[in-house]
Coordinates of C-alpha atoms (C1' of nucleotides) in Angstrom, one line a residue:
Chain N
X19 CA 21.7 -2.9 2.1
X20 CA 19.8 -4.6 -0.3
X21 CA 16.3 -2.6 -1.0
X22 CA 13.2 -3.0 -3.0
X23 CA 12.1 -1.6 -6.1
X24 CA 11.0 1.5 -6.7
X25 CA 6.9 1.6 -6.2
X26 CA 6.6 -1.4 -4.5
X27 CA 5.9 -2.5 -0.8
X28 CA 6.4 -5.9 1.3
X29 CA 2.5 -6.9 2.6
X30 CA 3.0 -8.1 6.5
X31 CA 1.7 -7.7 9.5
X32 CA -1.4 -5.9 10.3
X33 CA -1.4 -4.6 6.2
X34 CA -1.1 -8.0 4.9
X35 CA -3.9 -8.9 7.4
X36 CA -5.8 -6.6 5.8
X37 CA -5.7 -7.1 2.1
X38 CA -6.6 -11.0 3.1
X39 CA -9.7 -9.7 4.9
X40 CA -10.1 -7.9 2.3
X41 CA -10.1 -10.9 -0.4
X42 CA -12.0 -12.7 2.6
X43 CA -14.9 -10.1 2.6
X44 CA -14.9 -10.4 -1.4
X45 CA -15.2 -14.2 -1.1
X46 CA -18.1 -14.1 1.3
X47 CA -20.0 -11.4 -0.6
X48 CA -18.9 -12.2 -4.6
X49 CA -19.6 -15.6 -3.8
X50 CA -23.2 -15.0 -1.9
X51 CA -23.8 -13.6 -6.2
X52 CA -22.7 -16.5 -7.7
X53 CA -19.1 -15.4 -8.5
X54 CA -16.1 -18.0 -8.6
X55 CA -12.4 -16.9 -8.5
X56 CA -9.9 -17.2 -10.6
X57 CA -6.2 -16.5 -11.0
X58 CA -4.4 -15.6 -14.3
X59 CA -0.7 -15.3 -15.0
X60 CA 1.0 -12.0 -14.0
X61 CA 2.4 -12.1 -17.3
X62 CA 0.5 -12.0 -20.6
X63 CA 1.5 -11.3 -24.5
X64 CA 1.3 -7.7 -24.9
X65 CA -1.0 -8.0 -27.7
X66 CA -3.6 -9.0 -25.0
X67 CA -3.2 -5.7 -23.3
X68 CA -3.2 -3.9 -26.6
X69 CA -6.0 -5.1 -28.1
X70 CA -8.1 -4.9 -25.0
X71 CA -7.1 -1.7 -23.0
X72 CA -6.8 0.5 -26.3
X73 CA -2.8 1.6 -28.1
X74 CA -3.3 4.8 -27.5
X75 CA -4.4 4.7 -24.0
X76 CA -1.4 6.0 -21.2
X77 CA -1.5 2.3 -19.6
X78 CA -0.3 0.5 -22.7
X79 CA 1.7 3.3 -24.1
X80 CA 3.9 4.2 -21.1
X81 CA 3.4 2.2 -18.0
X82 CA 3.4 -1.5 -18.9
X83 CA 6.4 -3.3 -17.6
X84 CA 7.7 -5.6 -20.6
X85 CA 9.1 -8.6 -19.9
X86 CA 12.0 -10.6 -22.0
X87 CA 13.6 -13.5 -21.1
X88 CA 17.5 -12.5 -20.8
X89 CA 18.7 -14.1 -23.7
X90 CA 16.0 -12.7 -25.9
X91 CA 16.9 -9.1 -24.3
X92 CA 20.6 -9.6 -24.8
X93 CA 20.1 -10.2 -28.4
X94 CA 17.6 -7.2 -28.5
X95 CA 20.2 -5.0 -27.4
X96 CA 22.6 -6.4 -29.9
X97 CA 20.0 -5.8 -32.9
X98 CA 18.7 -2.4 -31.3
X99 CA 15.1 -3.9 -31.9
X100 CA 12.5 -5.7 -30.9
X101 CA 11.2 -6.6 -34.6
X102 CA 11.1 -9.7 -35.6
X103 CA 9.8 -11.3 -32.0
X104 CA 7.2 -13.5 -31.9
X105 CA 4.0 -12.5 -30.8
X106 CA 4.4 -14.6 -27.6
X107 CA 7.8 -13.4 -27.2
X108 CA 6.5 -10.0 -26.6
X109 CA 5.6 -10.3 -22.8
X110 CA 4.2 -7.7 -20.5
X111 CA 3.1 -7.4 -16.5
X112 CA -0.5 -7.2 -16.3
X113 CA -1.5 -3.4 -15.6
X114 CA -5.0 -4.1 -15.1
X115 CA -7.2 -7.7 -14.6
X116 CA -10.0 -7.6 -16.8
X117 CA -8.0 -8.3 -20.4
X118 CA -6.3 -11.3 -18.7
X119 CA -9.6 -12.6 -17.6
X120 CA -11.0 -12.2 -20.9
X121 CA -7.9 -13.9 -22.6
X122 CA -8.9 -16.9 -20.3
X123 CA -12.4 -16.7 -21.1
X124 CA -11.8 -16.7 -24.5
X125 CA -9.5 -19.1 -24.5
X126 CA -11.3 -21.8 -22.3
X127 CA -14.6 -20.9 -23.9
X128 CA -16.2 -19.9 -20.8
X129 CA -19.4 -19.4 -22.4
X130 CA -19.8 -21.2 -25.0
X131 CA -22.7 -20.7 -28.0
X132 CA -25.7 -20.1 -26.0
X133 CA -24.2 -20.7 -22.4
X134 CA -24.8 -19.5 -19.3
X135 CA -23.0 -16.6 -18.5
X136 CA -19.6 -16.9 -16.3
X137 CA -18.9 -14.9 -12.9
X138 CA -15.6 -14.7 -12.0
X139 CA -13.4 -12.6 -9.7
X140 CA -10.2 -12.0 -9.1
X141 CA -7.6 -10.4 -6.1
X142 CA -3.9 -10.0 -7.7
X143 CA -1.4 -7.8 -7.9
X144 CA -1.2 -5.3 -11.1
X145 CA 1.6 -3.3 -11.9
X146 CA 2.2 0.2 -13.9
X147 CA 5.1 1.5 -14.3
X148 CA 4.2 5.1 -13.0
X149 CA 6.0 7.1 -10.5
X150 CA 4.5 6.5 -7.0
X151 CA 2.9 8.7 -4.9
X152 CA -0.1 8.5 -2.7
X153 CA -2.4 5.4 -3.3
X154 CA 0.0 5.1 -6.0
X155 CA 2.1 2.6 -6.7
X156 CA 4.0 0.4 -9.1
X157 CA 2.9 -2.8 -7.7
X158 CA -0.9 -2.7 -6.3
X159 CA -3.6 -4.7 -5.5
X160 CA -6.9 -5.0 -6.8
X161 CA -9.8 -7.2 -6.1
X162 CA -12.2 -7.0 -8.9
X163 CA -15.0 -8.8 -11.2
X164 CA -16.1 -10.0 -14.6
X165 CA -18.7 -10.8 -15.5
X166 CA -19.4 -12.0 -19.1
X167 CA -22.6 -13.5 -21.3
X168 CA -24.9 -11.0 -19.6
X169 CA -26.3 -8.2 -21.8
X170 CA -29.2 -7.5 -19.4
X171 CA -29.0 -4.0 -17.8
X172 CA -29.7 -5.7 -14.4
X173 CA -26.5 -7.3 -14.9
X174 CA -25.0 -3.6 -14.8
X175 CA -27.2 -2.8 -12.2
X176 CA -26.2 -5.5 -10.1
X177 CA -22.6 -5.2 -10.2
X178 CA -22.5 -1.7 -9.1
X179 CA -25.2 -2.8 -5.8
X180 CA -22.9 -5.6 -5.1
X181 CA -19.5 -3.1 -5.4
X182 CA -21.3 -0.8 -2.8
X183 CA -22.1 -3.4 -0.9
X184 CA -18.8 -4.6 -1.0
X185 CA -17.3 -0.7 0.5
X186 CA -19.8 -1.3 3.3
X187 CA -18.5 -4.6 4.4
X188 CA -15.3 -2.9 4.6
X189 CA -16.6 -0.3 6.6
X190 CA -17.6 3.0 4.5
X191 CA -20.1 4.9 5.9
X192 CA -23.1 5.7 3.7
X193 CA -21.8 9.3 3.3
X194 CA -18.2 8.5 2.8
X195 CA -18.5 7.3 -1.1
X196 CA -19.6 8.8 -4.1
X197 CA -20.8 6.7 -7.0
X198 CA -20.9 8.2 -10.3
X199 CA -22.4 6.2 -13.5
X200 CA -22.7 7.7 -17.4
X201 CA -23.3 5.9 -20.5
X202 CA -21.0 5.7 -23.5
X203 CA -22.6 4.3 -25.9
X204 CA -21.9 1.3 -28.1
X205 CA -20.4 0.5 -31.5
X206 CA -23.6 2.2 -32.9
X207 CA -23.5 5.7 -31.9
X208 CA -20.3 6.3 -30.1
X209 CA -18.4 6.7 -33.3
X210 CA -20.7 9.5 -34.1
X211 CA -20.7 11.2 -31.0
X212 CA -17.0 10.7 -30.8
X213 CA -16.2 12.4 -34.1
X214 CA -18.7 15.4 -32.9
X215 CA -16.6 16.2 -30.0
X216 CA -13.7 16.0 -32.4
X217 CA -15.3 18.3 -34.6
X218 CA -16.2 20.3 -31.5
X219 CA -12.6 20.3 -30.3
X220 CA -11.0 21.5 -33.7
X221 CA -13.4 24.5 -34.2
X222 CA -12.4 25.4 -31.1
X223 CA -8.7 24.4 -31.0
X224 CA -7.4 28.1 -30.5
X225 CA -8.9 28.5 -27.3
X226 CA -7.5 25.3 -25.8
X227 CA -4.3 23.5 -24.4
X228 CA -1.8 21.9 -27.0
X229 CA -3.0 19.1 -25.2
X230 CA -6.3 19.1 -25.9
X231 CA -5.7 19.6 -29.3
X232 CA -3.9 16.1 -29.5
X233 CA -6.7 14.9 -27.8
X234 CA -9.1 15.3 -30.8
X235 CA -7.3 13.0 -32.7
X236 CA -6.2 10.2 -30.2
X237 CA -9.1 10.3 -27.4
X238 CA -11.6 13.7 -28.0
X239 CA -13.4 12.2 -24.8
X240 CA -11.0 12.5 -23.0
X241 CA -11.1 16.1 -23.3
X242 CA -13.8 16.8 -20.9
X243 CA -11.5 15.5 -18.3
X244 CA -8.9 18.4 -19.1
X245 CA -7.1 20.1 -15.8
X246 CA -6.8 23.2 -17.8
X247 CA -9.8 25.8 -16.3
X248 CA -10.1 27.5 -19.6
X249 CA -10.3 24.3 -21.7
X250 CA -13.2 23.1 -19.3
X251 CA -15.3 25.9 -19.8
X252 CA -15.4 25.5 -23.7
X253 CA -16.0 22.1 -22.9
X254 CA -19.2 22.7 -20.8
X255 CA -20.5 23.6 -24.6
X256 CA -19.5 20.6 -26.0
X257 CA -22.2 17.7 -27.3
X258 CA -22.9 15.7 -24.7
X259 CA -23.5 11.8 -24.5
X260 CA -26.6 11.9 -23.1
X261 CA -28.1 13.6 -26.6
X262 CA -26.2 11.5 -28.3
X263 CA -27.1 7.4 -27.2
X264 CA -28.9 5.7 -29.9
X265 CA -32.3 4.4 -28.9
X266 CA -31.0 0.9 -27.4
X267 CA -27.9 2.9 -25.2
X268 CA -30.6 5.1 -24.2
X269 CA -33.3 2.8 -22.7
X270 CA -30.4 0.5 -21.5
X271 CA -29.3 3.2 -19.4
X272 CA -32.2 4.0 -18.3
X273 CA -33.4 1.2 -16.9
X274 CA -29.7 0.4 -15.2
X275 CA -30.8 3.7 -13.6
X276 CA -34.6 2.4 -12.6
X277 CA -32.7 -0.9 -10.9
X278 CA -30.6 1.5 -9.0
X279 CA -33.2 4.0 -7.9
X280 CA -35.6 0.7 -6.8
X281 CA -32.4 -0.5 -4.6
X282 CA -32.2 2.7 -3.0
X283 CA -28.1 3.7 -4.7
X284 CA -27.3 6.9 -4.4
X285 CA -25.3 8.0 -7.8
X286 CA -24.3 11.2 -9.4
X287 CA -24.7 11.1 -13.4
X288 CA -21.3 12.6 -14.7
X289 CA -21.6 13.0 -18.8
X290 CA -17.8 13.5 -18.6
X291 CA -16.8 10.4 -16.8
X292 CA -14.7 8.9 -19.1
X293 CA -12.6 5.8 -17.9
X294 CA -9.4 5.6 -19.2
X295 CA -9.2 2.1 -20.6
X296 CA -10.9 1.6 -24.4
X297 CA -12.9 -1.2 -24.1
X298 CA -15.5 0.3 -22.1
X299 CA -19.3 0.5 -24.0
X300 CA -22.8 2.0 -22.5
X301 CA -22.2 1.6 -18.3
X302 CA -19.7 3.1 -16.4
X303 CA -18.8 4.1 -13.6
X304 CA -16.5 5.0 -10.4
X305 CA -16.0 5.6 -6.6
X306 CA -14.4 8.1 -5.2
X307 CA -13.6 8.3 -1.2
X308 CA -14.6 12.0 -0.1
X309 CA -11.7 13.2 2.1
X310 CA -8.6 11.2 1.7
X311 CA -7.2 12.7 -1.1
X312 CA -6.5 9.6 -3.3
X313 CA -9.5 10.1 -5.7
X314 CA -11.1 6.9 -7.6
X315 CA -11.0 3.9 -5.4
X316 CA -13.0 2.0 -7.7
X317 CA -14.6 1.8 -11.0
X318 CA -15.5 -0.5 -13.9
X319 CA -18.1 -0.8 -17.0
X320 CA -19.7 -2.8 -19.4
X321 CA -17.1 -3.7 -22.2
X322 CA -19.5 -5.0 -25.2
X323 CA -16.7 -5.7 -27.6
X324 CA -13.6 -7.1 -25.7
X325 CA -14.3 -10.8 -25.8
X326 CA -13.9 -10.0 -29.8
X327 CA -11.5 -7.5 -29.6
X328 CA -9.4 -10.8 -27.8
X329 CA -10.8 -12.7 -30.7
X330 CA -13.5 -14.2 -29.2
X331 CA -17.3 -14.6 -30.1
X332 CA -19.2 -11.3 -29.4
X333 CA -20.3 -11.7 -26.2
X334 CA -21.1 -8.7 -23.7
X335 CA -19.6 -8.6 -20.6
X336 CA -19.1 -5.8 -17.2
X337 CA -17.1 -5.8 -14.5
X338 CA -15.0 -3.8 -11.7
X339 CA -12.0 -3.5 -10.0
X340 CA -11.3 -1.4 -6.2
X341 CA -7.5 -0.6 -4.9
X342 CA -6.4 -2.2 -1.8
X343 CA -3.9 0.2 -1.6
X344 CA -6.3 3.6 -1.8
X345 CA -9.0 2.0 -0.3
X346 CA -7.1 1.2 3.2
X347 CA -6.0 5.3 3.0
X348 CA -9.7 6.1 2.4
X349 CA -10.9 4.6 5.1
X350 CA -7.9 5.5 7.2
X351 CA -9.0 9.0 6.4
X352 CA -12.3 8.2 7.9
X353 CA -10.8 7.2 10.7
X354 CA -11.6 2.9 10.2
X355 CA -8.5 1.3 10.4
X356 CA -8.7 -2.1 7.8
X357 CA -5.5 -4.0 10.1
X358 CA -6.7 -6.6 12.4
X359 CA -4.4 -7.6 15.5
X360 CA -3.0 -10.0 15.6
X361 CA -4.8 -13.4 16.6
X362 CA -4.7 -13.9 20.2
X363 CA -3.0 -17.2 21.1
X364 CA -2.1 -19.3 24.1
X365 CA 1.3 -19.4 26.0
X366 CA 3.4 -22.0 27.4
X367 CA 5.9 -20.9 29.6
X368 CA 8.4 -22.3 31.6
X369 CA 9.6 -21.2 35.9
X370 CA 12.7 -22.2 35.0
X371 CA 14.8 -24.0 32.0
X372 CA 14.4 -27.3 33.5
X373 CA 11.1 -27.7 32.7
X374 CA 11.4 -26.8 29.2
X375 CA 11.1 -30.3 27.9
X376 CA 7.4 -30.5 29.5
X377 CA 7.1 -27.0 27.3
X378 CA 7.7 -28.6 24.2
X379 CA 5.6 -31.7 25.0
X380 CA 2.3 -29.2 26.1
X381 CA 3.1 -27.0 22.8
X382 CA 3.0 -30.0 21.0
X383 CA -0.2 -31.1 22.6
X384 CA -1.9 -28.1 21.8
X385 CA -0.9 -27.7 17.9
X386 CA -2.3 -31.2 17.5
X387 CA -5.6 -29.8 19.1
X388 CA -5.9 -26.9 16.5
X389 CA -4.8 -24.3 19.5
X390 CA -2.8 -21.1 18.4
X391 CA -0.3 -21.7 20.4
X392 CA 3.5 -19.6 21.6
X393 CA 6.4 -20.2 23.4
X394 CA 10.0 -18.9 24.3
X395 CA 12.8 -20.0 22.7
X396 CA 15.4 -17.6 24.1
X397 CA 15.6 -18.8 27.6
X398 CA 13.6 -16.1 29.0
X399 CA 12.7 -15.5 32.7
X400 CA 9.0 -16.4 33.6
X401 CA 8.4 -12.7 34.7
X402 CA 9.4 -11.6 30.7
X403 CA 7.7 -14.9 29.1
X404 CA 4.4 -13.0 30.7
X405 CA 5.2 -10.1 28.8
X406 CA 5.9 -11.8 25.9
X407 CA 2.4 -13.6 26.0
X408 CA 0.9 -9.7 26.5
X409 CA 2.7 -8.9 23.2
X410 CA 1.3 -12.0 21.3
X411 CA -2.5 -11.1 22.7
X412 CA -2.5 -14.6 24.6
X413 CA -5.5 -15.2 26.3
X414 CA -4.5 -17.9 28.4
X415 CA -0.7 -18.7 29.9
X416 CA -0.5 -22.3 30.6
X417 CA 2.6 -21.9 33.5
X418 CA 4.9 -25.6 33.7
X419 CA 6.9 -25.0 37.1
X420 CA 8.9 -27.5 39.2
X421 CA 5.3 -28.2 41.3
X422 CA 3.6 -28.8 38.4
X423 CA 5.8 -31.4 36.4
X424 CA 6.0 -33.1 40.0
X425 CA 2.3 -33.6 40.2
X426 CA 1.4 -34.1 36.3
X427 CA -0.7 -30.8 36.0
X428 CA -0.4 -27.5 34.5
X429 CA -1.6 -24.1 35.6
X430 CA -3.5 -22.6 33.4
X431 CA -3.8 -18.5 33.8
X432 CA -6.6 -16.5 32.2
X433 CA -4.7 -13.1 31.2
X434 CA -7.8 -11.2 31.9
X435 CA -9.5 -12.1 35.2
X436 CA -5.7 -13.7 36.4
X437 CA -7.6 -16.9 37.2
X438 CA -5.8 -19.5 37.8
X439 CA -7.0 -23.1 37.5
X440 CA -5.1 -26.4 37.9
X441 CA -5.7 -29.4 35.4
X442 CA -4.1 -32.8 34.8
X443 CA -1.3 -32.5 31.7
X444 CA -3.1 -35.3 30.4
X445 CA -6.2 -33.2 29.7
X446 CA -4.5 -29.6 29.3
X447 CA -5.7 -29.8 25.3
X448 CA -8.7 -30.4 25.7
X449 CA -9.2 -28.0 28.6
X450 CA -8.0 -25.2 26.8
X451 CA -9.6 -26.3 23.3
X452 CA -13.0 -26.2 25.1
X453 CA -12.1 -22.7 26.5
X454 CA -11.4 -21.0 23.8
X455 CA -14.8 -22.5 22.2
Chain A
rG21 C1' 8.4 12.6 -18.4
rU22 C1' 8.0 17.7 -15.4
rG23 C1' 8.1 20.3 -10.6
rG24 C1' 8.7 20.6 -5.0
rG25 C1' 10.2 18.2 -0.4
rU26 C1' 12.8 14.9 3.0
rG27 C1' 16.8 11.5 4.4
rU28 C1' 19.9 11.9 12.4
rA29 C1' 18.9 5.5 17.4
rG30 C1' 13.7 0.0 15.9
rC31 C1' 9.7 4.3 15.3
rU32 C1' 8.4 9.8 15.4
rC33 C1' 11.5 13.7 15.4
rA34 C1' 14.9 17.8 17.9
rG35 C1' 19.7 19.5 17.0
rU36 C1' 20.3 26.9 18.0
rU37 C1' 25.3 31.8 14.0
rG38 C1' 29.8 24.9 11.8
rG39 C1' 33.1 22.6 17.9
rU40 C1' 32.8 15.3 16.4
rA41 C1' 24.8 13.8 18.8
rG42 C1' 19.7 14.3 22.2
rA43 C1' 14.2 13.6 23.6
rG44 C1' 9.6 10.9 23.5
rC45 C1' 7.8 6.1 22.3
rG46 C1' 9.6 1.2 21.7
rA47 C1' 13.2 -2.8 23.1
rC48 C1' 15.8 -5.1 27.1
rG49 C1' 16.7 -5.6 32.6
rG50 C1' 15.2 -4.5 37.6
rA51 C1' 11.6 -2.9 41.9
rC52 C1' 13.0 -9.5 48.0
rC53 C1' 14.6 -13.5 43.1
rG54 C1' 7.4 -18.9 40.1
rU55 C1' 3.4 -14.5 37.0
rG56 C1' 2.0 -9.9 32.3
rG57 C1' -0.8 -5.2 30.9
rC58 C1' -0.3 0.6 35.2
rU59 C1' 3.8 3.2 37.8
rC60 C1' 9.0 4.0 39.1
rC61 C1' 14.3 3.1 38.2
rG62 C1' 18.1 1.6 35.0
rU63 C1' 20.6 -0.4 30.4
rA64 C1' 21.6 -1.0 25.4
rG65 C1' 21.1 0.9 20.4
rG66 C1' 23.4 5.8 15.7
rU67 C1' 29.5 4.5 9.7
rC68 C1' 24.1 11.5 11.4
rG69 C1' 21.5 7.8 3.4
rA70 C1' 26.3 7.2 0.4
rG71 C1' 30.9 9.5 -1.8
rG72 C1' 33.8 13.8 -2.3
rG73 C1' 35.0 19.1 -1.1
rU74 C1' 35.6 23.7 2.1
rU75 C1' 37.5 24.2 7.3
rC76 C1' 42.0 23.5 12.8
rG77 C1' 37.1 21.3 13.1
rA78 C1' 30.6 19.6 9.5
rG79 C1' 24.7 16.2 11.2
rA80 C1' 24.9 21.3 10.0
rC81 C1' 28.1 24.9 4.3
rC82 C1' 29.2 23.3 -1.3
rC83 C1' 29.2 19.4 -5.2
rU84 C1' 27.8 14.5 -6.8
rU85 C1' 24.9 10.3 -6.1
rC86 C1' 21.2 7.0 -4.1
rA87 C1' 16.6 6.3 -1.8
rC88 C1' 11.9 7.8 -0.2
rC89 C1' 7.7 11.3 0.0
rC90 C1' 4.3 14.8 -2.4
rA91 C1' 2.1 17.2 -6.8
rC92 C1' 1.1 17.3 -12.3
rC93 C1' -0.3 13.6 -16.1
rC94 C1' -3.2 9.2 -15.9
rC95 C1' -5.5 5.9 -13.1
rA96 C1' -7.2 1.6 -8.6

RNA sequence: GUGGGUGUAGCUCAGUUGGUAGAGCGACGGACCGUGGCUCCGUAGGUCGAGGGUUCGAGACCCUUCACCCACCCCA
């Protein structure tokens, strides 16, 4: 039997119900800020990913999915390399939204010299090319926000109220999340602090993991994040961001903070929180579900540099992105299912196949009035077209019998007080569109 | 990439020291034949993931393979 690929999952049913009330809750709320969607290509050069998520970060080093066309992979195989492609020959699946969105910005000059700044947001699949395992998977959703031309800290302040907001709508409790934030600096001090915790790490390099020790040279920050007990006790010595902002990181962050506090947030200041993806500067910040066991559900930052780093103007920018995926676990784990039922519906059925002709004329009737509306199509008994209306949550059962097509009327059956009315086929739509009003 | 686990009816699983498969739920049908959700009765569904081996005989044992799940790493 033909199966799917590894990591990846067909949306239907009650799940794909819920990732579209998902994208419907983000278009309500995102939109209520001010924020328009948009939809990039699943596919991007790979220098885009590159140059925005960081070369030596894990999600450009080993888990993009490149993408050749066949030819171009045939003759790759035949040269044993890759050299010699063009740049926009070098394709890859996007891992992650915010570089695509960028690219796009960049390249439709979304805010131009002196502009306004651009809200935007996004629900599309990503894909990594990890092995799956809980909330894990190789092709995932995310719904997720940029915004870009805003250097104020209320901008920061204001994406992380609305991505709160946004759990709540879905149904988190108050005590169900927990919101960390840290700074981490900007292209002014964070090379500094950076090369401390280096310098930190290699005095120290004999009482830590080999990995740790590569580390210092590729991401030192990324140290503090270390699974290794013995490695996070040195660490607790290590310099700390905090110490370490320059004056304009500083106050920025503190006044992110005083917007928070004055909107009531509840956050946890982590100096270690370290996201994983290089163009972050000054805010960040992530969600994790408590209980659940599927850890971050959420997180984003301000990202300072990208628009150059994609060879844009300078122009500041912050954003987020939440997991379908982990999220519907999460709140599964709290016992708040995301699945709606299905729509409930009205059904047409038949005493016997003679009058299935007046079937197809009332179905038709009620389509054209906007009514959901079911039928059988097998030939079923009336006895098992009722229980096929049960399983298709039909509210009403509009019943065509030999009586009825005789006198021009249909019965019309109300599944949950069985009340049963008779009214002229001629006005059967609009009966029913004005009951289910 | 590393480590652990599981693959038996549509679903969740049971299958005792090897004797060619069962339950619950679901599906379908019926309970005086133009009326559902409850109850009762009945019916149908399985190349036991795939391939090979040991054996008189394997769902159970051995090998190979595939798939999925979980954990590490990293992240949503």
């Amino acid at each position: 039997m033909a199966q799917k690929v590894q990591g990846t999952e067909d949306l239907f049913g009650g799940y794909m119900r819920a990732w579209q009330h998902m994208t419907d809750v983000a278009r309500e709320l995102f939109g209520s800020y001010g924020f328009d969607m948009i939809e990039t290509p699943a596919i991007e050069q790979v220098d885009t990913f590159v140059h925005g998520i960081g070369e030596s970060t894990d999600v450009v080093r080993k888990e993009m999915f490149r993408v050749f066309s066949g030819a171009l992979l045939d003759n790759m195989l035949e040269s044993g390399s890759e050299k010699g492609l063009k740049p926009r020959q070098r394709m890859a699946m996007r891992p992650e939204g915010t570089a695509g969105v960028v690219r796009a910005a960049v390249e439709n000059n979304f805010v131009p010299q002196g502009g306004a700044p651009k809200k935007l947001w996004y629900a599309e699949a990503m894909f990594r090319g990890e092995r799956p395992q809980k909330g894990r998977l190789r092709q995932f959703h995310q719904v997720g926000v940029e915004w870009l031309g805003a250097p104020d800290p209320a901008a920061d302040a204001e994406c992380i109220i609305m991505l709160m907001e946004f759990y709540k709508h879905l149904g988190f409790g108050p005590s169900g999340l927990r919101l960390m934030i840290n700074s981490m600096g900007d292209a002014a001090c964070r090379p500094a602090y950076r090369e401390k915790v280096r310098q930190f790490i290699l005095d120290h390099a004999d009482e830590m993991c080999d990995e740790c020790r590569e580390r210092a040279e590729i991401n030192p920050l990324r140290a503090f994040d270390c699974k290794n007990e013995h490695c996070r006790e040195v660490m607790a010595d290590a310099p700390l961001v905090h110490q370490n902002l320059c004056d304009e990181c500083a106050e920025h962050y503190a006044q992110v903070k005083r917007y928070l506090d004055e909107a009531g947030i509840a956050y946890v200041e982590d100096p270690t929180l370290v996201r994983g993806l290089d163009y972050y500067t000054r805010t960040v910040f992530e969600v994790e579900a408590i209980g659940g066991g599927v850890g971050a559900i959420g997180g984003g930052g301000r990202y300072d540099g990208l628009m150059e780093l994609e060879g844009g103007k300078p122009t500041p920018g912050i954003g987020f992105a939440v997991g379908f995926e982990r999220i519907a676990l999460a709140l599964a784990a709290q016992g708040v299912s995301l699945e709606g039922d299905e729509p409930s519906c009205v059904y047409v059925a038949c005493a016997s196949p003679e009058q299935r002709d007046a079937v197809f004329s009332a179905t038709l009737a009620l389509r054209q009035a906007g009514v959901r509306t079911e039928a059988d199509y097998q030939g079923r008994s009336l006895k098992s077209q009722f229980k096929q209306a049960d399983k298709h949550n039909a509210c009403l059962c509009v019943v065509l019998g030999a009586d009825e097509v005789a006198s021009g009327s249909a019965t019309v059956r109300d599944m949950s007080t069985h009340e049963q009315v008779s009214v002229p086929m001629s006005e059967l739509a609009a009966h029913v569109a004005a009951r289910l009003a």
